Structures are given as C-alpha cells and as structure tokens.
C-alpha cells in the first residue's frame, strides 16, 4: 500500500466517521468526552490527518453504538 | 477506557487475527509480505503487543479477503 492509498483510506474513513457521528447525534466534543480524548483528536481523525488505532476504533464504535465495519463502508480508488 | 481494557482488546483482537489468518491459510510471513511489513510486526499484532492502525487494519482485511468487522468479533471483559 503506497502513501497515496493510505491518505485516501484515512480521508474516506474520517468522512465516514463524521457521517456516522452526526447521524448518531454526537458533537465532536461529546464523542471526545466519552472517549476521554481531546476534541482536536476527533477533528484530526475526521479530516484524515491521523491514522487512529484499534483500541480507539473499538471505543468509537462502542460509544456510537455502531458496528466497526460501518466505519469501513466506503469506496477507495 | 483504562489500560487494562486496552490490553484485553488488543489481546482479543490479535487472537482473532491469528484465527482468521490461519483459517485463510496464510502464514505470518505470507501476510507480512503482502502487507509490505516485517514478519515481527504481524507477530506483535497477534500477541496484542502493538495497537495497529486503521490503514494496516484495512490492508489486512483486504489481503485476507475478510470483512474488517470479523476482526472485532470477540467478547471482552
């Protein structure tokens, strides 16, 4: 996987997170508070700037009451 | 999420990855080669030692031809 593909995946993933967060009625601040992270971290994940981890992914899915798979339902390329 | 829970999630996740990798007939070396990472990285993920990233997760699922959600089908606690 080259760097361009990584960037595409992170931007798609972040966009999907933003979409699901809004659909579940969470602000970035509410999600950040539930996860115990800075609001800026949520913002950076949603903009595809950071490559978040398995445990954060797990915690996000649990907090939003969604399946982890939903965060990966995007087309790349 | 406290540190103990993170460790439990990473160990469960790693065990599930190992199970799915073997079910798909991949050695750690084959998976590592497909992903372009060191074999020791696969070993560390499977032992729950490292908290891998969204892009590696995506690449693993794509390589093993599984749904990302399958990697999270475990009980914690």
PDB file of C-alpha atoms in Angstrom, chain A residues 1 5-6 9-10 13 35 51-59 62 67-69 72 74 76-77, chain B residues 1 5-6 9-10 13 35 51-59 62 67-69 72 74 76-77:
ATOM      1  CA  UNK A   1       0.000   0.000   0.000  1.00  0.00           C
ATOM      2  CA  UNK A   5      -3.592   4.955  -0.921  1.00  0.00           C
ATOM      3  CA  UNK A   6      -3.110   5.415   2.825  1.00  0.00           C
ATOM      4  CA  UNK A   9      -8.235   5.436   3.097  1.00  0.00           C
ATOM      5  CA  UNK A  10      -7.777   7.851   6.007  1.00  0.00           C
ATOM      6  CA  UNK A  13     -12.535   6.629   6.934  1.00  0.00           C
ATOM      7  CA  UNK A  35     -13.564   8.598  24.736  1.00  0.00           C
ATOM      8  CA  UNK A  51      -4.167   7.066  11.500  1.00  0.00           C
ATOM      9  CA  UNK A  52      -6.016   6.026  14.627  1.00  0.00           C
ATOM     10  CA  UNK A  53      -5.590   2.753  16.485  1.00  0.00           C
ATOM     11  CA  UNK A  54      -7.539  -0.473  17.008  1.00  0.00           C
ATOM     12  CA  UNK A  55      -8.460   0.448  20.582  1.00  0.00           C
ATOM     13  CA  UNK A  56      -9.703   3.933  19.642  1.00  0.00           C
ATOM     14  CA  UNK A  57     -11.672   2.402  16.782  1.00  0.00           C
ATOM     15  CA  UNK A  58     -13.214  -0.080  19.185  1.00  0.00           C
ATOM     16  CA  UNK A  59     -14.092   2.676  21.654  1.00  0.00           C
ATOM     17  CA  UNK A  62     -18.909   1.199  21.203  1.00  0.00           C
ATOM     18  CA  UNK A  67     -20.509  -1.888  14.156  1.00  0.00           C
ATOM     19  CA  UNK A  68     -16.825  -1.277  13.427  1.00  0.00           C
ATOM     20  CA  UNK A  69     -17.494  -2.434   9.867  1.00  0.00           C
ATOM     21  CA  UNK A  72     -15.095   0.972   6.652  1.00  0.00           C
ATOM     22  CA  UNK A  74     -16.520   3.384   1.732  1.00  0.00           C
ATOM     23  CA  UNK A  76     -11.467   3.852  -2.304  1.00  0.00           C
ATOM     24  CA  UNK A  77      -9.635   4.345  -5.611  1.00  0.00           C
TER      25      UNK A  77
ATOM     26  CA  UNK B   1     -11.120   3.144  28.564  1.00  0.00           C
ATOM     27  CA  UNK B   5      -9.277  -2.758  28.924  1.00  0.00           C
ATOM     28  CA  UNK B   6      -6.945  -1.687  26.111  1.00  0.00           C
ATOM     29  CA  UNK B   9      -8.994  -5.584  23.485  1.00  0.00           C
ATOM     30  CA  UNK B  10      -5.566  -5.887  21.850  1.00  0.00           C
ATOM     31  CA  UNK B  13      -8.079  -8.627  18.525  1.00  0.00           C
ATOM     32  CA  UNK B  35       1.364  -6.002   3.505  1.00  0.00           C
ATOM     33  CA  UNK B  51      -2.052  -1.240  18.712  1.00  0.00           C
ATOM     34  CA  UNK B  52      -2.174  -1.268  14.940  1.00  0.00           C
ATOM     35  CA  UNK B  53      -3.653   1.442  12.744  1.00  0.00           C
ATOM     36  CA  UNK B  54      -6.714   1.939  10.558  1.00  0.00           C
ATOM     37  CA  UNK B  55      -4.710   1.606   7.345  1.00  0.00           C
ATOM     38  CA  UNK B  56      -2.994  -1.615   8.443  1.00  0.00           C
ATOM     39  CA  UNK B  57      -6.360  -2.987   9.537  1.00  0.00           C
ATOM     40  CA  UNK B  58      -7.809  -2.125   6.154  1.00  0.00           C
ATOM     41  CA  UNK B  59      -4.885  -3.767   4.351  1.00  0.00           C
ATOM     42  CA  UNK B  62      -8.277  -6.737   2.092  1.00  0.00           C
ATOM     43  CA  UNK B  67     -14.674  -8.005   6.482  1.00  0.00           C
ATOM     44  CA  UNK B  68     -12.983  -5.685   8.994  1.00  0.00           C
ATOM     45  CA  UNK B  69     -15.840  -6.453  11.388  1.00  0.00           C
ATOM     46  CA  UNK B  72     -13.695  -7.388  16.101  1.00  0.00           C
ATOM     47  CA  UNK B  74     -14.736 -11.178  20.197  1.00  0.00           C
ATOM     48  CA  UNK B  76     -14.105  -8.603  26.120  1.00  0.00           C
ATOM     49  CA  UNK B  77     -14.459  -8.373  29.897  1.00  0.00           C
TER      50      UNK B  77
END
